[in-house]
Short mmCIF file of C-alpha atoms in Angstrom, two decimals:
data_model
loop_
_atom_site.label_atom_id
_atom_site.label_comp_id
_atom_site.label_asym_id
_atom_site.label_seq_id
_atom_site.Cartn_x
_atom_site.Cartn_y
_atom_site.Cartn_z
CA MET A 1 0.00 0.00 0.00
CA ALA A 2 0.99 3.65 -0.31
CA ASN A 3 2.78 5.01 2.71
CA PRO A 4 0.40 5.99 5.57
CA ALA A 5 1.10 9.69 5.24
CA GLN A 6 0.18 9.61 1.54
CA ARG A 7 -3.07 7.76 2.31
CA LEU A 8 -3.82 10.24 5.05
CA THR A 9 -3.22 13.33 2.91
CA GLU A 10 -5.22 11.94 -0.03
CA TRP A 11 -8.13 11.20 2.28
CA PHE A 12 -7.95 14.67 3.81
CA LYS A 13 -7.85 16.48 0.46
CA SER A 14 -10.76 14.43 -0.90
CA ARG A 15 -13.16 15.54 1.82
CA PRO A 16 -12.58 19.18 2.78
CA ARG A 17 -14.20 20.07 6.10
CA ASP A 18 -15.53 23.53 6.84
CA VAL A 19 -13.39 24.40 9.85
CA PRO A 20 -12.76 28.04 10.87
CA GLY A 21 -9.19 29.15 10.26
CA ARG A 22 -8.39 26.21 8.00
CA ASP A 23 -7.69 28.20 4.84
CA GLU A 24 -6.42 31.33 6.56
CA SER A 25 -3.02 32.78 5.77
CA ASP A 26 -3.10 35.23 8.69
CA PRO A 27 -1.29 33.66 11.69
CA TYR A 28 -3.49 35.69 14.06
CA ARG A 29 -6.67 34.11 12.68
CA VAL A 30 -5.14 30.62 12.75
CA TRP A 31 -4.21 31.18 16.39
CA VAL A 32 -7.69 32.41 17.37
CA ALA A 33 -9.35 29.49 15.57
CA GLU A 34 -7.10 26.89 17.21
CA VAL A 35 -7.67 28.30 20.69
CA MET A 36 -11.44 28.50 20.17
CA ALA A 37 -11.62 24.93 18.85
CA GLN A 38 -10.07 23.50 22.00
CA GLN A 39 -12.79 22.00 24.23
CA THR A 40 -15.52 23.42 21.95
CA ARG A 41 -17.43 21.72 19.14
CA ILE A 42 -16.75 23.15 15.68
CA ARG A 43 -20.46 23.75 15.10
CA ALA A 44 -20.65 25.88 18.24
CA MET A 45 -17.45 27.85 17.72
CA ALA A 46 -17.79 28.64 13.99
CA PRO A 47 -20.22 31.59 14.30
CA ARG A 48 -18.37 32.91 17.35
CA TYR A 49 -15.08 32.80 15.48
CA THR A 50 -16.56 34.88 12.66
CA SER A 51 -17.93 37.53 15.02
CA PHE A 52 -14.75 37.54 17.16
CA VAL A 53 -12.35 38.24 14.30
CA LYS A 54 -14.75 40.84 12.93
CA GLN A 55 -14.73 42.66 16.28
CA PHE A 56 -10.98 42.11 16.80
CA PRO A 57 -9.54 41.81 13.28
CA GLY A 58 -5.89 41.68 14.32
CA VAL A 59 -3.45 41.39 17.18
CA GLU A 60 -3.38 45.14 17.78
CA ALA A 61 -7.17 45.37 17.99
CA LEU A 62 -7.32 42.51 20.49
CA ALA A 63 -4.45 43.89 22.55
CA SER A 64 -6.03 47.34 22.83
CA ALA A 65 -9.50 46.02 23.72
CA HIS A 66 -10.89 46.08 27.25
CA LEU A 67 -11.03 42.63 28.84
CA ASP A 68 -14.79 43.04 29.43
CA ASP A 69 -15.32 43.31 25.66
CA VAL A 70 -13.16 40.26 24.97
CA LEU A 71 -15.02 38.17 27.53
CA LYS A 72 -18.38 39.32 26.17
CA ALA A 73 -17.31 38.29 22.66
CA TRP A 74 -16.30 34.90 24.10
CA GLU A 75 -19.50 34.45 26.11
CA GLY A 76 -21.05 31.00 25.70
CA LEU A 77 -17.85 29.24 24.60
CA GLY A 78 -16.81 28.41 28.17
CA TYR A 79 -13.32 27.88 29.57
CA TYR A 80 -12.84 31.64 29.80
CA GLY A 81 -9.18 31.27 30.70
CA ARG A 82 -8.64 30.83 26.97
CA ALA A 83 -10.02 34.31 26.29
CA ARG A 84 -8.03 35.91 29.09
CA ASN A 85 -4.85 34.27 27.83
CA LEU A 86 -5.56 35.35 24.24
CA HIS A 87 -5.91 38.92 25.48
CA ARG A 88 -2.71 38.76 27.56
CA ALA A 89 -0.78 37.07 24.75
CA ALA A 90 -1.93 39.68 22.21
CA ARG A 91 -0.58 42.43 24.45
CA GLU A 92 2.70 40.57 24.77
CA VAL A 93 2.94 40.09 21.00
CA VAL A 94 2.47 43.84 20.50
CA ARG A 95 4.96 44.71 23.25
CA CYS A 96 7.66 42.16 22.47
CA TYR A 97 7.22 41.15 18.82
CA GLY A 98 6.01 44.31 17.08
CA GLY A 99 2.49 42.96 16.65
CA ARG A 100 3.51 39.80 14.76
CA LEU A 101 3.23 36.31 16.18
CA PRO A 102 6.65 34.66 16.51
CA ALA A 103 7.25 32.24 13.65
CA ASN A 104 8.77 29.47 15.76
CA THR A 105 7.50 27.10 18.42
CA ALA A 106 9.80 28.42 21.16
CA GLY A 107 8.50 31.95 20.71
CA LEU A 108 4.90 30.78 20.48
CA ARG A 109 5.19 28.68 23.64
CA SER A 110 6.52 31.66 25.55
CA LEU A 111 3.12 33.37 25.18
CA PRO A 112 0.37 32.99 27.81
CA GLY A 113 -1.96 30.07 27.15
CA ILE A 114 0.03 28.51 24.31
CA GLY A 115 1.14 24.95 24.96
CA SER A 116 2.74 22.36 22.72
CA TYR A 117 -0.43 21.59 20.74
CA THR A 118 -1.32 25.20 19.92
CA ALA A 119 2.29 26.07 19.14
CA GLY A 120 2.55 23.11 16.76
CA ALA A 121 -0.77 23.89 15.08
CA VAL A 122 0.06 27.57 14.50
CA ALA A 123 3.65 26.84 13.48
CA SER A 124 2.59 24.23 10.92
CA ILE A 125 -0.61 25.81 9.53
CA ALA A 126 0.39 29.48 9.62
CA PHE A 127 4.15 29.26 9.03
CA GLY A 128 4.60 25.93 7.21
CA LEU A 129 7.01 24.53 9.78
CA PRO A 130 7.40 20.71 10.13
CA GLU A 131 5.99 20.63 13.66
CA PRO A 132 3.45 18.12 15.05
CA ALA A 133 0.25 19.16 16.82
CA VAL A 134 -1.06 16.44 19.12
CA ASP A 135 -4.48 17.04 20.67
CA GLY A 136 -6.88 14.45 22.09
CA ASN A 137 -8.12 13.33 18.68
CA VAL A 138 -4.59 12.95 17.32
CA ARG A 139 -3.51 11.08 20.45
CA ARG A 140 -6.30 8.55 19.87
CA VAL A 141 -5.44 8.04 16.18
CA LEU A 142 -1.72 7.59 16.84
CA SER A 143 -2.33 5.30 19.81
CA ARG A 144 -4.38 2.99 17.62
CA ALA A 145 -2.35 3.25 14.44
CA PHE A 146 0.84 2.26 16.29
CA ASP A 147 -0.87 0.20 19.03
CA LEU A 148 0.61 2.24 21.86
CA GLU A 149 -0.53 0.92 25.23
CA ARG A 150 0.39 3.95 27.35
CA PRO A 151 1.80 6.56 25.00
CA THR A 152 3.93 9.32 26.48
CA PRO A 153 3.95 12.81 24.96
CA GLY A 154 7.45 12.11 23.65
CA GLU A 155 6.34 8.90 21.92
CA LEU A 156 3.35 10.61 20.33
CA ASP A 157 5.56 13.48 19.15
CA ARG A 158 8.01 11.01 17.59
CA ARG A 159 5.25 9.09 15.78
CA ALA A 160 3.67 12.28 14.46
CA ARG A 161 7.05 13.44 13.16
CA GLU A 162 7.45 10.12 11.34
CA LEU A 163 4.24 10.80 9.41
CA ILE A 164 5.32 14.38 8.69
CA ARG A 165 8.64 13.13 7.27
CA MET A 166 6.74 10.63 5.09
CA ALA A 167 4.66 13.58 3.82
CA HIS A 168 7.85 15.47 2.87
CA GLY A 169 7.46 17.89 5.74
CA ASP A 170 3.86 18.90 5.00
CA ALA A 171 2.95 19.13 8.67
CA ALA A 172 -0.07 21.37 8.11
CA THR A 173 -1.85 18.71 6.04
CA VAL A 174 -0.79 15.80 8.26
CA ASN A 175 -1.81 17.58 11.46
CA GLN A 176 -5.21 18.64 10.14
CA ALA A 177 -5.83 15.22 8.61
CA LEU A 178 -5.09 13.50 11.92
CA MET A 179 -7.39 15.95 13.74
CA ASP A 180 -10.21 15.33 11.26
CA LEU A 181 -9.70 11.58 11.33
CA GLY A 182 -10.01 11.49 15.10
CA ALA A 183 -13.02 13.81 15.08
CA SER A 184 -15.02 12.08 12.34
CA VAL A 185 -13.89 8.45 11.89
CA CYS A 186 -11.60 7.21 14.66
CA GLY A 187 -14.05 8.03 17.43
CA PRO A 188 -13.51 7.20 21.09
CA ARG A 189 -16.15 4.48 21.40
CA VAL A 190 -17.03 3.02 17.99
CA PRO A 191 -14.36 3.74 15.37
CA ARG A 192 -15.53 3.36 11.77
CA CYS A 193 -12.51 1.39 10.61
CA ALA A 194 -14.01 0.60 7.18
CA GLU A 195 -13.83 4.33 6.36
CA CYS A 196 -10.32 4.89 7.71
CA PRO A 197 -7.45 5.57 5.26
CA LEU A 198 -5.03 4.02 7.76
CA ALA A 199 -7.04 0.82 8.31
CA ASP A 200 -4.63 -1.47 6.43
CA ALA A 201 -1.66 -0.19 8.44
CA CYS A 202 -3.41 0.13 11.81
CA LEU A 203 -1.68 -2.15 14.32
CA SER A 204 -4.41 -2.04 16.96
CA ARG A 205 -7.02 -3.05 14.35
CA ALA A 206 -4.82 -5.97 13.30
CA ARG A 207 -4.25 -7.03 16.93
CA GLY A 208 -7.80 -6.50 18.15
CA THR A 209 -6.86 -3.82 20.69
CA THR A 210 -8.74 -0.87 19.18
CA HIS A 211 -11.25 -0.72 22.05
CA VAL A 212 -8.51 -0.21 24.65
CA ARG A 213 -6.33 2.26 22.75
CA PRO A 214 -5.77 4.69 24.27
CA PRO A 215 -6.77 3.57 27.78
CA ARG A 216 -9.81 5.42 29.10
CA ARG A 217 -9.62 7.39 32.28
CA PRO A 218 -12.09 6.27 34.94
CA ARG A 219 -15.19 8.43 35.07
CA ARG A 220 -15.28 10.58 38.17
CA VAL A 221 -18.34 11.39 40.22
CA LEU A 222 -18.68 15.16 40.13
CA PRO A 223 -19.25 16.85 43.49
CA HIS A 224 -22.32 19.05 43.85
CA HIS A 225 -22.56 22.48 45.50
CA ASP A 226 -25.57 24.60 46.37
CA ILE A 227 -24.98 28.30 45.71
CA GLY A 228 -27.01 31.14 47.21
CA ALA A 229 -26.92 34.43 45.29
CA ALA A 230 -28.91 37.66 45.37
CA ILE A 231 -30.15 40.16 42.83
CA VAL A 232 -29.75 43.18 45.10
CA TRP A 233 -31.97 46.11 44.13
CA SER A 234 -31.51 49.76 44.95
CA GLY A 235 -34.30 51.67 43.26
CA ARG A 236 -34.37 50.54 39.63
CA ARG A 237 -30.76 49.37 39.58
CA MET A 238 -29.21 46.12 40.71
CA LEU A 239 -25.80 45.09 42.03
CA VAL A 240 -23.36 43.03 39.97
CA ALA A 241 -19.87 41.94 40.98
CA ARG A 242 -16.88 41.27 38.76
CA ARG A 243 -14.93 38.12 39.55
CA PRO A 244 -11.12 38.39 39.97
CA GLU A 245 -9.28 37.86 36.70
CA GLU A 246 -7.27 34.99 38.10
CA GLY A 247 -9.24 31.85 38.80
CA MET A 248 -12.36 30.15 37.51
CA LEU A 249 -14.66 32.38 35.43
CA GLY A 250 -12.18 35.20 35.99
CA GLY A 251 -13.27 38.61 34.78
CA LEU A 252 -16.94 37.64 34.37
CA TRP A 253 -19.77 39.44 36.12
CA GLU A 254 -22.15 37.74 38.52
CA PHE A 255 -24.84 38.35 41.10
CA PRO A 256 -23.00 38.22 44.44
CA GLY A 257 -23.25 34.97 46.37
CA GLY A 258 -21.42 31.80 47.27
CA LYS A 259 -21.58 28.25 48.59
CA VAL A 260 -24.23 27.23 51.09
CA GLU A 261 -22.44 26.15 54.26
CA ALA A 262 -23.50 23.37 56.60
CA GLY A 263 -26.46 24.33 58.73
CA GLU A 264 -27.68 27.27 56.65
CA THR A 265 -30.29 27.70 53.92
CA ALA A 266 -29.59 29.06 50.46
CA ARG A 267 -31.38 32.28 51.48
CA GLU A 268 -29.13 32.64 54.52
CA ALA A 269 -26.05 31.90 52.39
CA ALA A 270 -27.01 34.66 49.95
CA GLN A 271 -27.41 37.17 52.79
CA ARG A 272 -24.11 36.16 54.40
CA GLU A 273 -22.12 36.12 51.15
CA VAL A 274 -23.39 39.54 50.06
CA ARG A 275 -22.48 40.98 53.46
CA GLU A 276 -19.02 39.35 53.51
CA GLU A 277 -18.16 40.17 49.90
CA THR A 278 -19.59 43.68 49.60
CA GLY A 279 -20.33 45.01 53.08
CA ILE A 280 -23.99 45.47 52.10
CA GLU A 281 -26.81 44.25 54.33
CA ILE A 282 -29.79 42.88 52.41
CA GLU A 283 -33.31 41.71 53.04
CA VAL A 284 -34.57 38.94 50.77
CA CYS A 285 -37.90 39.81 49.17
CA ALA A 286 -38.67 36.86 46.91
CA THR A 287 -37.25 33.81 45.16
CA ALA A 288 -36.02 34.39 41.61
CA GLY A 289 -35.68 30.70 40.78
CA HIS A 290 -32.91 28.13 40.66
CA VAL A 291 -30.59 26.85 37.96
CA ARG A 292 -28.71 23.56 37.68
CA HIS A 293 -25.42 23.72 35.81
CA ALA A 294 -22.45 21.41 35.29
CA TYR A 295 -18.84 22.55 35.00
CA SER A 296 -15.92 20.30 34.11
CA HIS A 297 -15.09 19.38 37.72
CA PHE A 298 -18.31 19.93 39.68
CA ARG A 299 -22.03 20.63 39.45
CA ILE A 300 -24.04 23.40 41.07
CA THR A 301 -27.59 24.37 41.87
CA LEU A 302 -27.76 28.16 41.84
CA HIS A 303 -30.51 29.51 44.12
CA LEU A 304 -31.32 33.12 43.18
CA PHE A 305 -33.20 35.61 45.33
CA HIS A 306 -34.50 39.13 44.82
CA ALA A 307 -33.31 41.33 47.70
CA ARG A 308 -33.22 44.96 48.67
CA ARG A 309 -30.37 46.87 50.23
CA VAL A 310 -31.10 47.84 53.83
CA GLY A 311 -27.70 49.20 54.87
CA GLY A 312 -23.93 49.02 54.76
CA GLY A 313 -21.30 49.10 51.98
CA PRO A 314 -20.53 48.79 49.28
CA VAL A 315 -16.99 47.64 49.98
CA ARG A 316 -15.32 45.21 47.55
CA ARG A 317 -12.76 43.30 49.57
CA GLY A 318 -10.05 42.41 47.10
CA ARG A 319 -12.32 40.87 44.50
CA GLY A 320 -12.55 42.91 41.36
CA ALA A 321 -15.33 45.51 41.27
CA LEU A 322 -18.95 46.29 42.08
CA ARG A 323 -21.36 48.05 39.79
CA TRP A 324 -24.96 49.24 40.06
CA VAL A 325 -26.61 48.69 36.69
CA ALA A 326 -30.02 49.08 35.10
CA PRO A 327 -31.63 45.93 33.65
CA GLY A 328 -30.96 47.16 30.12
CA ASP A 329 -27.21 47.31 30.83
CA LEU A 330 -26.89 43.63 31.72
CA GLN A 331 -26.55 42.23 28.22
CA ALA A 332 -23.43 44.32 27.59
CA LEU A 333 -21.64 42.38 30.36
CA ALA A 334 -20.28 38.83 30.19
CA PHE A 335 -21.89 36.46 32.71
CA PRO A 336 -21.31 32.75 33.43
CA ALA A 337 -23.64 30.39 31.58
CA ALA A 338 -25.62 29.61 34.73
CA ASN A 339 -26.75 33.27 34.79
CA HIS A 340 -27.71 33.64 31.14
CA ASP A 341 -31.42 32.92 31.46
CA ILE A 342 -32.02 35.24 34.40
CA VAL A 343 -29.93 37.97 32.71
CA ARG A 344 -32.05 37.67 29.58
CA ARG A 345 -35.29 37.80 31.57
CA LEU A 346 -34.15 40.83 33.55
CA ALA A 347 -32.91 42.66 30.47
CA THR A 348 -36.14 42.09 28.55
CA GLY A 349 -38.42 42.93 31.47
CA GLU A 350 -39.77 39.40 31.72
CA GLU A 351 -38.30 39.33 35.26
CA HIS A 352 -38.30 42.46 37.41
CA ALA A 353 -37.94 43.62 40.98
CA PRO A 354 -40.85 42.57 43.19
CA ALA A 355 -42.78 45.45 44.72
CA GLY A 356 -41.11 44.94 48.12
CA CYS A 357 -37.62 45.31 46.59
CA ARG A 358 -38.10 48.67 44.86
#
């Protein structure tokens, strides 16, 4: 048979896939597309990519933007650390590289948020360098093709480079073909081997080990937390708090609140958290509903209450900023996904302050 790299590239070129950034020549756009595609389905990220690069058409535009605007443009894609790192890296590119992404993996990896995969993808696709880009899909394909029981990053890198050499250094095509193969054919549970261009050379298929390559991590039971939070009204405005930039959901806005502690109700937790975080004393007027939401490492039930300010504050104790906003101002701010429905209802007037909270 033809060498595996030739089979792979022929397969890839015969079935072009509409992936954002694929045919771009601008390294900035390749970079944005690769970061967005991590941990996000292509169908979900495609329209966001288009609007993001329209709003921030180049490194300079992204670097000069306010973080709030970047996070709002990213809203709904999740894993907001990616957006914060893009923003920080853009500023570093402007400051240290004259506004041009470095055209080598060492320079790329020096930037915030760029690891070996992203550096390899940008280096190969944007700059034509013979560098591998091993993400989860590529790891699965290589593990099966070479029947690797417990592949190390170094082993996967070496195997990917073998295929790139066979393709005469065309790393961009090999990398994208491996990504597509893992995403569309060599799936985690039921690989469609009859459709795979590497089937004849696949060692795990020949040895009957496809179902255990690569080994699956045991599924963890996600812990659950109850969260009490308050929509604090003062006249026709409400209180929102900006989370610290470092940490989970950093830089996003939220209604102040926190975890329900042992021995207290969600209502009591909301009152305590608002007082501790902002210095404001509140009186809960009504329930605003509850939302269940799952993050990567835990699940929450968010219990929301309408409340009115009865004294104190505001004092923000080392956690970002506080802002009193009108309902119509909410949709200009980036909120965590668990807040999206209540934000929409407040902004449209479907939800409003109960009479006792005005």
